[in-house]
PDB file of C-alpha atoms in Angstrom:
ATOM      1  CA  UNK O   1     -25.678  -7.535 -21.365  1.00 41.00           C
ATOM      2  CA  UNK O   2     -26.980  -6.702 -18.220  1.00 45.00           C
ATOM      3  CA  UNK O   3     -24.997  -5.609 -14.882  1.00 47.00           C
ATOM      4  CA  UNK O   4     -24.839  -7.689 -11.804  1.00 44.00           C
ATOM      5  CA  UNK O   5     -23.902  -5.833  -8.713  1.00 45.00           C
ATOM      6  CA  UNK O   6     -22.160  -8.066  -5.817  1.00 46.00           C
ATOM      7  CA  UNK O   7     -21.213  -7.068  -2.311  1.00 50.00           C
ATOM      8  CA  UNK O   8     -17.499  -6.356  -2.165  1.00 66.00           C
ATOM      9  CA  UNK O   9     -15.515  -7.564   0.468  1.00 84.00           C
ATOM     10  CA  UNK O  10     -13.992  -4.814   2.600  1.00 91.00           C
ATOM     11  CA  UNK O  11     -10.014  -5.051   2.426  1.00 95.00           C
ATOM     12  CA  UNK O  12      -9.172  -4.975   6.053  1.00 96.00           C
ATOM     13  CA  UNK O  13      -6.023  -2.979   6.716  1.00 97.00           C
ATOM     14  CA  UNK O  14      -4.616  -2.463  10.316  1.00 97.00           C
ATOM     15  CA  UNK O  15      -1.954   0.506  10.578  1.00 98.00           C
ATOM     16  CA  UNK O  16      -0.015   1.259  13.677  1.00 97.00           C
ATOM     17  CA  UNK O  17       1.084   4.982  14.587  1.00 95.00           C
ATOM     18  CA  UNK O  18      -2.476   6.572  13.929  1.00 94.00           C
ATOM     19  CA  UNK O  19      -1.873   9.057  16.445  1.00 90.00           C
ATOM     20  CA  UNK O  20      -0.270  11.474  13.641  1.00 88.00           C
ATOM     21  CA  UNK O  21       1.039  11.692  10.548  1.00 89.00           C
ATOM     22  CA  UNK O  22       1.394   9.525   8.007  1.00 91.00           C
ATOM     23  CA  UNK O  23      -0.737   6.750   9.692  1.00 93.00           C
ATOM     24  CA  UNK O  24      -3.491   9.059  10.396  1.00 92.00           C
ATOM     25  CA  UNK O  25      -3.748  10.271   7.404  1.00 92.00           C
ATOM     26  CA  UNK O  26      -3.649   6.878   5.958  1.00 94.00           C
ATOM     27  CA  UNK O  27      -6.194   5.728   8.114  1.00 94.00           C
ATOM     28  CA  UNK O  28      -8.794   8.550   7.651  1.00 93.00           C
ATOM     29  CA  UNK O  29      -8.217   8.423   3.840  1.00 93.00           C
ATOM     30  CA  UNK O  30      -9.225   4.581   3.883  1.00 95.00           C
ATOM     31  CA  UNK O  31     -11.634   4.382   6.336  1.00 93.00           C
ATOM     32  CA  UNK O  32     -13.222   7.739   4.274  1.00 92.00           C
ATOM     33  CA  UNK O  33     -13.156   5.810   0.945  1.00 91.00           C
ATOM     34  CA  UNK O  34     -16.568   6.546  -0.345  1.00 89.00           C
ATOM     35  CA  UNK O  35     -16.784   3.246  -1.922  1.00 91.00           C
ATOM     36  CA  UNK O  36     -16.340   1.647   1.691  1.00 92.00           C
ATOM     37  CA  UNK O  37     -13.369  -0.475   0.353  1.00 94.00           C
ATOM     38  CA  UNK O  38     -11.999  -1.303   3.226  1.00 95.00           C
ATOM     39  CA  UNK O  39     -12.169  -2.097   6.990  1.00 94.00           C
ATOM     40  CA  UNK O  40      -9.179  -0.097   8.957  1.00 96.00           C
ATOM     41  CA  UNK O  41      -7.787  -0.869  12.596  1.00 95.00           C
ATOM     42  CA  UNK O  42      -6.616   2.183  13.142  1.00 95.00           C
ATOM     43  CA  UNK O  43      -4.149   1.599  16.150  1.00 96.00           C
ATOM     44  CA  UNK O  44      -2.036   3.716  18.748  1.00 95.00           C
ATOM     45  CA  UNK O  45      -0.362   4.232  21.890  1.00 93.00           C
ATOM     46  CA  UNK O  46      -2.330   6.318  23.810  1.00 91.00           C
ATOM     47  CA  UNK O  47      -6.192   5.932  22.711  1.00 90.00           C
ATOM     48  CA  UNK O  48      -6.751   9.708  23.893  1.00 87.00           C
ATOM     49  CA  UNK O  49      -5.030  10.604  20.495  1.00 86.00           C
ATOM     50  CA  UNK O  50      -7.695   8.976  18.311  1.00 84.00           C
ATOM     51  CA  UNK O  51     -10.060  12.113  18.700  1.00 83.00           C
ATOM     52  CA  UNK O  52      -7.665  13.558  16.037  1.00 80.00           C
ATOM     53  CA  UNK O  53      -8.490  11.049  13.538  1.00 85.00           C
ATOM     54  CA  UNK O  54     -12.469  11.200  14.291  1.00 82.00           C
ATOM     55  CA  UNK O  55     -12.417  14.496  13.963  1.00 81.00           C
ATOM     56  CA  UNK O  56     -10.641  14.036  10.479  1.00 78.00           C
ATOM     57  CA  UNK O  57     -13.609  11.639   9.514  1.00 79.00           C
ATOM     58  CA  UNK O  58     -16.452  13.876  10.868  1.00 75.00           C
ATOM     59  CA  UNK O  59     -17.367  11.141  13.983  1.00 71.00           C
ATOM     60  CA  UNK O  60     -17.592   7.566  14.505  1.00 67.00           C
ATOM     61  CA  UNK O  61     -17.392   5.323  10.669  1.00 78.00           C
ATOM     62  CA  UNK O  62     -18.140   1.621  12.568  1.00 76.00           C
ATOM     63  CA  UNK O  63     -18.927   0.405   9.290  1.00 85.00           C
ATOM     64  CA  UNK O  64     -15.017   1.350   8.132  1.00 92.00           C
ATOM     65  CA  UNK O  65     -13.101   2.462  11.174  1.00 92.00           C
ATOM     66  CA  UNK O  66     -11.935   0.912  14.601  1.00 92.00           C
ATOM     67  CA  UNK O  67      -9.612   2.443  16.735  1.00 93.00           C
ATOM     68  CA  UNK O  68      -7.359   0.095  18.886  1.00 94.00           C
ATOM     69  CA  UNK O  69      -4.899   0.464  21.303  1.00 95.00           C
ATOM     70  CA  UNK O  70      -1.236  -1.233  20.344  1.00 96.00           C
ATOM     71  CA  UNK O  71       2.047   0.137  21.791  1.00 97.00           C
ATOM     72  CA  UNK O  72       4.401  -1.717  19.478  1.00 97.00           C
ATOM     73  CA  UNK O  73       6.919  -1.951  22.783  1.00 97.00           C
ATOM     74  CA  UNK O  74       4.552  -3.948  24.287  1.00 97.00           C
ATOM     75  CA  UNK O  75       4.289  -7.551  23.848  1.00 96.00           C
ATOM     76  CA  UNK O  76       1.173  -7.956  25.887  1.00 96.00           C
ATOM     77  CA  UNK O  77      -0.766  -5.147  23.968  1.00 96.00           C
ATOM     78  CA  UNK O  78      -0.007  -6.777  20.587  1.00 96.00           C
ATOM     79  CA  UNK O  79      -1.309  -9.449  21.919  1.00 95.00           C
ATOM     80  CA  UNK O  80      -4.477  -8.295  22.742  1.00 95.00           C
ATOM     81  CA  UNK O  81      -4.576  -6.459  19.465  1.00 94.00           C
ATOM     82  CA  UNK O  82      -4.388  -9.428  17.475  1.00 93.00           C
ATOM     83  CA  UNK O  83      -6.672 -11.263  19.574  1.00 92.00           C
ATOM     84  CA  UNK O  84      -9.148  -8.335  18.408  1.00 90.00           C
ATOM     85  CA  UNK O  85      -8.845  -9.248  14.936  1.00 90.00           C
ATOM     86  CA  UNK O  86      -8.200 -12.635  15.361  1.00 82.00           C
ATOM     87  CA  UNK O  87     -11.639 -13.563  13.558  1.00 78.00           C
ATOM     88  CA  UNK O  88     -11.314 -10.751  10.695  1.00 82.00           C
ATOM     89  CA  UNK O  89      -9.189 -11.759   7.293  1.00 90.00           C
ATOM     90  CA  UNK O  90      -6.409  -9.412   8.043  1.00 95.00           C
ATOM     91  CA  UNK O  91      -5.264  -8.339   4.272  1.00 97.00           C
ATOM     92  CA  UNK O  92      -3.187  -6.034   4.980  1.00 98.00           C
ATOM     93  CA  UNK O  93      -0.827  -4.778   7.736  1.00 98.00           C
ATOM     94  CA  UNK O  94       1.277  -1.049   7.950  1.00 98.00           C
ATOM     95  CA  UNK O  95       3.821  -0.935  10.387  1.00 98.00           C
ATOM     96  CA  UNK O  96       4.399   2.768  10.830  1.00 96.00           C
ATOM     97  CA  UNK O  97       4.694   3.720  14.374  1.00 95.00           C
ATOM     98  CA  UNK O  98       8.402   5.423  14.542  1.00 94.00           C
ATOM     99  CA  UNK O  99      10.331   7.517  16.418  1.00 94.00           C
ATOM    100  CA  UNK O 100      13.030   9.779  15.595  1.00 92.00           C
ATOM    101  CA  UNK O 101      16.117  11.035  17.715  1.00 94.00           C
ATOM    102  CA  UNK O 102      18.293  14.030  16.524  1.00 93.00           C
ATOM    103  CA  UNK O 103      21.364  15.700  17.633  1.00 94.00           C
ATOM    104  CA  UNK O 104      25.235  15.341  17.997  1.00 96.00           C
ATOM    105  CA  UNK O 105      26.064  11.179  18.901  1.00 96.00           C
ATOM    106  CA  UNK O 106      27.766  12.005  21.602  1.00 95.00           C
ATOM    107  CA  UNK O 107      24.835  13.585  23.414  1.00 95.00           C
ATOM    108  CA  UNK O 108      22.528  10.546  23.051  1.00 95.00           C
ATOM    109  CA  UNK O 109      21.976   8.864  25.769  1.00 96.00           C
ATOM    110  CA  UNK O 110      21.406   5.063  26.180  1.00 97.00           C
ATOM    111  CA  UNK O 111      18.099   5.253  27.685  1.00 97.00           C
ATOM    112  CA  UNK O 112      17.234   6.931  24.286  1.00 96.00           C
ATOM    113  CA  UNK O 113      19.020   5.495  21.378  1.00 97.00           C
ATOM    114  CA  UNK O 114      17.585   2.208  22.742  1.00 97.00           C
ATOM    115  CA  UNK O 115      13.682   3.630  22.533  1.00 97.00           C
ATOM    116  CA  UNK O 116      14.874   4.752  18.622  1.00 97.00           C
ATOM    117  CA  UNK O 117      15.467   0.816  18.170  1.00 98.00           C
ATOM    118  CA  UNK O 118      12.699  -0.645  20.431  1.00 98.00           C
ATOM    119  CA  UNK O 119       9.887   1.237  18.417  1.00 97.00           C
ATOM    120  CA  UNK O 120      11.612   1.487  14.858  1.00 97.00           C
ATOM    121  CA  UNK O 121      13.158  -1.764  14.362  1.00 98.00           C
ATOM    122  CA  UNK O 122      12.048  -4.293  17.333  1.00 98.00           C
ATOM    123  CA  UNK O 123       8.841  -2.805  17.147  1.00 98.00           C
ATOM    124  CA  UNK O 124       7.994  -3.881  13.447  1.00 98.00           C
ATOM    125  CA  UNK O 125       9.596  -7.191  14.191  1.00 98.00           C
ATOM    126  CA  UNK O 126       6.895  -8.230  17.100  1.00 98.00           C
ATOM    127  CA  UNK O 127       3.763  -6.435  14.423  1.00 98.00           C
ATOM    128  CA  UNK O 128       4.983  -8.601  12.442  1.00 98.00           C
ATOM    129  CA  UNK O 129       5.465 -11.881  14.339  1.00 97.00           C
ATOM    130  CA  UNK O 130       1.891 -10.826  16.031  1.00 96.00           C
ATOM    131  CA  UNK O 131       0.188 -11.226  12.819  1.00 96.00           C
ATOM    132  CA  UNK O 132       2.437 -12.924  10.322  1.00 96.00           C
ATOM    133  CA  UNK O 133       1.551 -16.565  11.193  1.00 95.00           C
ATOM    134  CA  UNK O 134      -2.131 -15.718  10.110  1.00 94.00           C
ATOM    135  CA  UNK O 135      -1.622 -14.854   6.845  1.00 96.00           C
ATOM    136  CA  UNK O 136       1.391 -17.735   6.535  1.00 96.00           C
ATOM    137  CA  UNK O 137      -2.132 -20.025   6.840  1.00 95.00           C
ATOM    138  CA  UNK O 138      -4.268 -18.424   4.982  1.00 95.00           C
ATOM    139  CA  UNK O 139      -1.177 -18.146   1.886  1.00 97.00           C
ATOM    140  CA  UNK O 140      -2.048 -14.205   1.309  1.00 97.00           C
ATOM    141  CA  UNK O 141      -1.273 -10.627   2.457  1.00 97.00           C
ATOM    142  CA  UNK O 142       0.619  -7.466   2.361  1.00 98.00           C
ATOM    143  CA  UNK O 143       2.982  -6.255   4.658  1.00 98.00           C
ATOM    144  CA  UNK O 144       3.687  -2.649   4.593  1.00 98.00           C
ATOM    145  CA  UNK O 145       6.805  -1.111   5.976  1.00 98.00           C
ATOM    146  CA  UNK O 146       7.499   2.451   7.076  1.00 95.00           C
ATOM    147  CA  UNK O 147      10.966   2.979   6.166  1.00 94.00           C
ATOM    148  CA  UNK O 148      12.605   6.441   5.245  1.00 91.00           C
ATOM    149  CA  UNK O 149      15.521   7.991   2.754  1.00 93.00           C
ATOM    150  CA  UNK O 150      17.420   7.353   6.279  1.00 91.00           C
ATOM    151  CA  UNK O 151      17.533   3.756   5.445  1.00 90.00           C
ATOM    152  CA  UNK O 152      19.272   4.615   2.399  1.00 91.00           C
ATOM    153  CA  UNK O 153      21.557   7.174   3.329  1.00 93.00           C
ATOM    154  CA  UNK O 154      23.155   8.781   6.503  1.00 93.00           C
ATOM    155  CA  UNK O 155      21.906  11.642   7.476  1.00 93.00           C
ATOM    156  CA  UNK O 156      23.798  14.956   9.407  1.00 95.00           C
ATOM    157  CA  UNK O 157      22.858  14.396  13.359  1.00 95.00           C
ATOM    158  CA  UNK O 158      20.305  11.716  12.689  1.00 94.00           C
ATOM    159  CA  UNK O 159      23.164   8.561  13.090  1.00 96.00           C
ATOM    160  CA  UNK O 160      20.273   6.782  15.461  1.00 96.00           C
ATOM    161  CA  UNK O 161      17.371   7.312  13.503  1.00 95.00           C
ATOM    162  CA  UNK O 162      19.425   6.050  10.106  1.00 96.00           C
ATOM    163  CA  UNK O 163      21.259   3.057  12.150  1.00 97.00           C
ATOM    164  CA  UNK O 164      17.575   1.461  13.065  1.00 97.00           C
ATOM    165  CA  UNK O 165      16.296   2.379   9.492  1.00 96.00           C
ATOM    166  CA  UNK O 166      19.262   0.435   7.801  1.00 97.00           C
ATOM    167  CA  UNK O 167      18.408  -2.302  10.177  1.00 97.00           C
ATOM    168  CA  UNK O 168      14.660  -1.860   9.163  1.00 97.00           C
ATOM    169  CA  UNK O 169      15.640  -2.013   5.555  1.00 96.00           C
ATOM    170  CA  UNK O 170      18.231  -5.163   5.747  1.00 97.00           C
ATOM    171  CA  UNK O 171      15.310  -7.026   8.005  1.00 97.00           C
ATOM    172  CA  UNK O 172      12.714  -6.696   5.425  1.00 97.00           C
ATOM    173  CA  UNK O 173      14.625  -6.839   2.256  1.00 96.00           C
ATOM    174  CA  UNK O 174      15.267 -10.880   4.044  1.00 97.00           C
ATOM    175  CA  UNK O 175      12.022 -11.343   5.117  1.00 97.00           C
ATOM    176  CA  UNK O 176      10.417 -10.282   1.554  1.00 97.00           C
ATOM    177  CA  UNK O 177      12.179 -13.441  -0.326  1.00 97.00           C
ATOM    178  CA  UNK O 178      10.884 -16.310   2.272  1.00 97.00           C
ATOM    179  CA  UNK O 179       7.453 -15.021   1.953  1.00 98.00           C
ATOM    180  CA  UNK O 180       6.715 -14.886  -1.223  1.00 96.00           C
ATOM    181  CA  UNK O 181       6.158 -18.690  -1.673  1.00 97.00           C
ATOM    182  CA  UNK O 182       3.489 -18.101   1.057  1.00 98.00           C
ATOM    183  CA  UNK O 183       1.966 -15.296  -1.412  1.00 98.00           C
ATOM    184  CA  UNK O 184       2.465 -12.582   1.045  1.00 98.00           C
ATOM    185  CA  UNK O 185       3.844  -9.184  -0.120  1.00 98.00           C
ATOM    186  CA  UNK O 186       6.344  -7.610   1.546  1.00 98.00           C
ATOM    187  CA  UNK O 187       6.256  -3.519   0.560  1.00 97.00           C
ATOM    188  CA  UNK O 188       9.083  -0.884   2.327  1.00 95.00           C
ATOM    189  CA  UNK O 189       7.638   3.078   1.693  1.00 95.00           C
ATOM    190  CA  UNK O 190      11.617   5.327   2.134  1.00 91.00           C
ATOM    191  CA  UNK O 191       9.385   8.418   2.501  1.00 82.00           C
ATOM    192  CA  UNK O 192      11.557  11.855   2.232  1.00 75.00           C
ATOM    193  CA  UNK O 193      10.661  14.882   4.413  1.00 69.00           C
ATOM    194  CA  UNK O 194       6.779  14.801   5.036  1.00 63.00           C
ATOM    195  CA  UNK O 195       4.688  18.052   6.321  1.00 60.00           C
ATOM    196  CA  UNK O 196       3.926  16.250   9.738  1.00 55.00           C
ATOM    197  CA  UNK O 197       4.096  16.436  13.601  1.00 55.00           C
ATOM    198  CA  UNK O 198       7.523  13.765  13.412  1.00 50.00           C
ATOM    199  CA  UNK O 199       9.780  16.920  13.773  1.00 52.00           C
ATOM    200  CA  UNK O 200       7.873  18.186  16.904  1.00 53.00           C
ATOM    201  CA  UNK O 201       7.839  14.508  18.696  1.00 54.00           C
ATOM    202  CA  UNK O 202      11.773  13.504  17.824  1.00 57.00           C
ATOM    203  CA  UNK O 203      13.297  13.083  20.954  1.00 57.00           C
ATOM    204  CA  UNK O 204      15.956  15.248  21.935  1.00 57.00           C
ATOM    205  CA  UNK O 205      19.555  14.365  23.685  1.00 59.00           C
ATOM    206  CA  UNK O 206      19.542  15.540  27.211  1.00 52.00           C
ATOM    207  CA  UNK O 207      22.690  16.088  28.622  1.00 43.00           C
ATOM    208  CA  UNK O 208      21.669  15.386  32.241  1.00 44.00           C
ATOM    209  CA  UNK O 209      21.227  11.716  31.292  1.00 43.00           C
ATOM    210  CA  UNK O 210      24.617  11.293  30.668  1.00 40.00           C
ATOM    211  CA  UNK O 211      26.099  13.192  33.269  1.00 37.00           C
TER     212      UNK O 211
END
């Protein structure tokens, strides 16, 4: 019998937090995929960041890789982010911009334990209201969810960072059981300690702010 080869559709992933990380990494490993399985949106904060990832990839893959901005604080920039990909099949979506915050509970300020629940919990909720109704029509996708072993267990001087995973972890273990009628996967990653930048960017108390 003879072989018939057919186009493949690209899988078309979008992944927040590509600045660093885990979410560059996973970005540069897709959009590098040598079979060119898949379309990524690889998005971030601050666009200036996305040289890191190109240089990763050796230049510009327009074939596999687009680089968007989304600051998952920001209503109006999801928005415009799904607007972007508004006429692509979105298969599947990665919610893993995070922020950490470490030190003594006493020390953290307002101003920051509420950025450690704006990006890590409220964050992932408006990703995935931004996109969600699109693959409720369509009756198919994955959602992927950053979580960490802080979702599962406290950890010494990280009481933030664990309080918004727990949250993270009770919001999608409830989502994952109303959308599976709808065919749409529901995935939480509890990653352990990674060899990244996250220890460099964790916010740190500063006593001033409570003073």
């Amino acid at each position: 019998l003879g072989r018939h080869c057919w186009p493949m559709e690209k899988t078309t992933v979008l992944i927040t937090g590509c600045s660093s990380g885990i979410g560059l990494g996973l970005a540069a490993r897709l959009a590098a995929d040598t079979a060119r399985r898949f379309k990524v949106y690889a998005t971030m904060r601050d666009l200036a960041k996305g040289e890191r990832l190109l240089e990763r990839l050796g230049g510009y893959c327009p074939d596999t890789l687009e680089v968007l901005q989304l600051d998952v604080t920001d209503p109006r920039s999801l928005a415009a982010a799904a607007q972007r990909v508004q006429g692509q099949q979105l298969d599947v979506l990665v919610c893993n911009a995070g922020v950490g915050l470490m030190g003594p509970l006493e020390t953290c300020s307002d101003h920051a334990m509420k950025t450690v629940f704006d990006v890590n919990l409220f964050g992932a909720i408006r990703t995935i209201q931004a996109f969600l109704p699109a693959m409720k029509r369509r009756r198919a996708g994955r959602i992927i969810v950053s979580s960490s072993i802080g979702g599962l267990q406290g950890l010494p001087f990280n009481s933030v960072y664990c309080a918004s995973k727990f949250a993270l972890e009770g919001l999608c273990e409830s989502l994952a059981i109303v959308l599976r009628p709808f065919n749409i996967h529901l995935t939480l990653v509890e990653c352990g300690p990674v060899k990244t930048s996250f220890l460099a960017n964790l916010q740190r108390p500063d006593p001033e702010e409570l003073q």
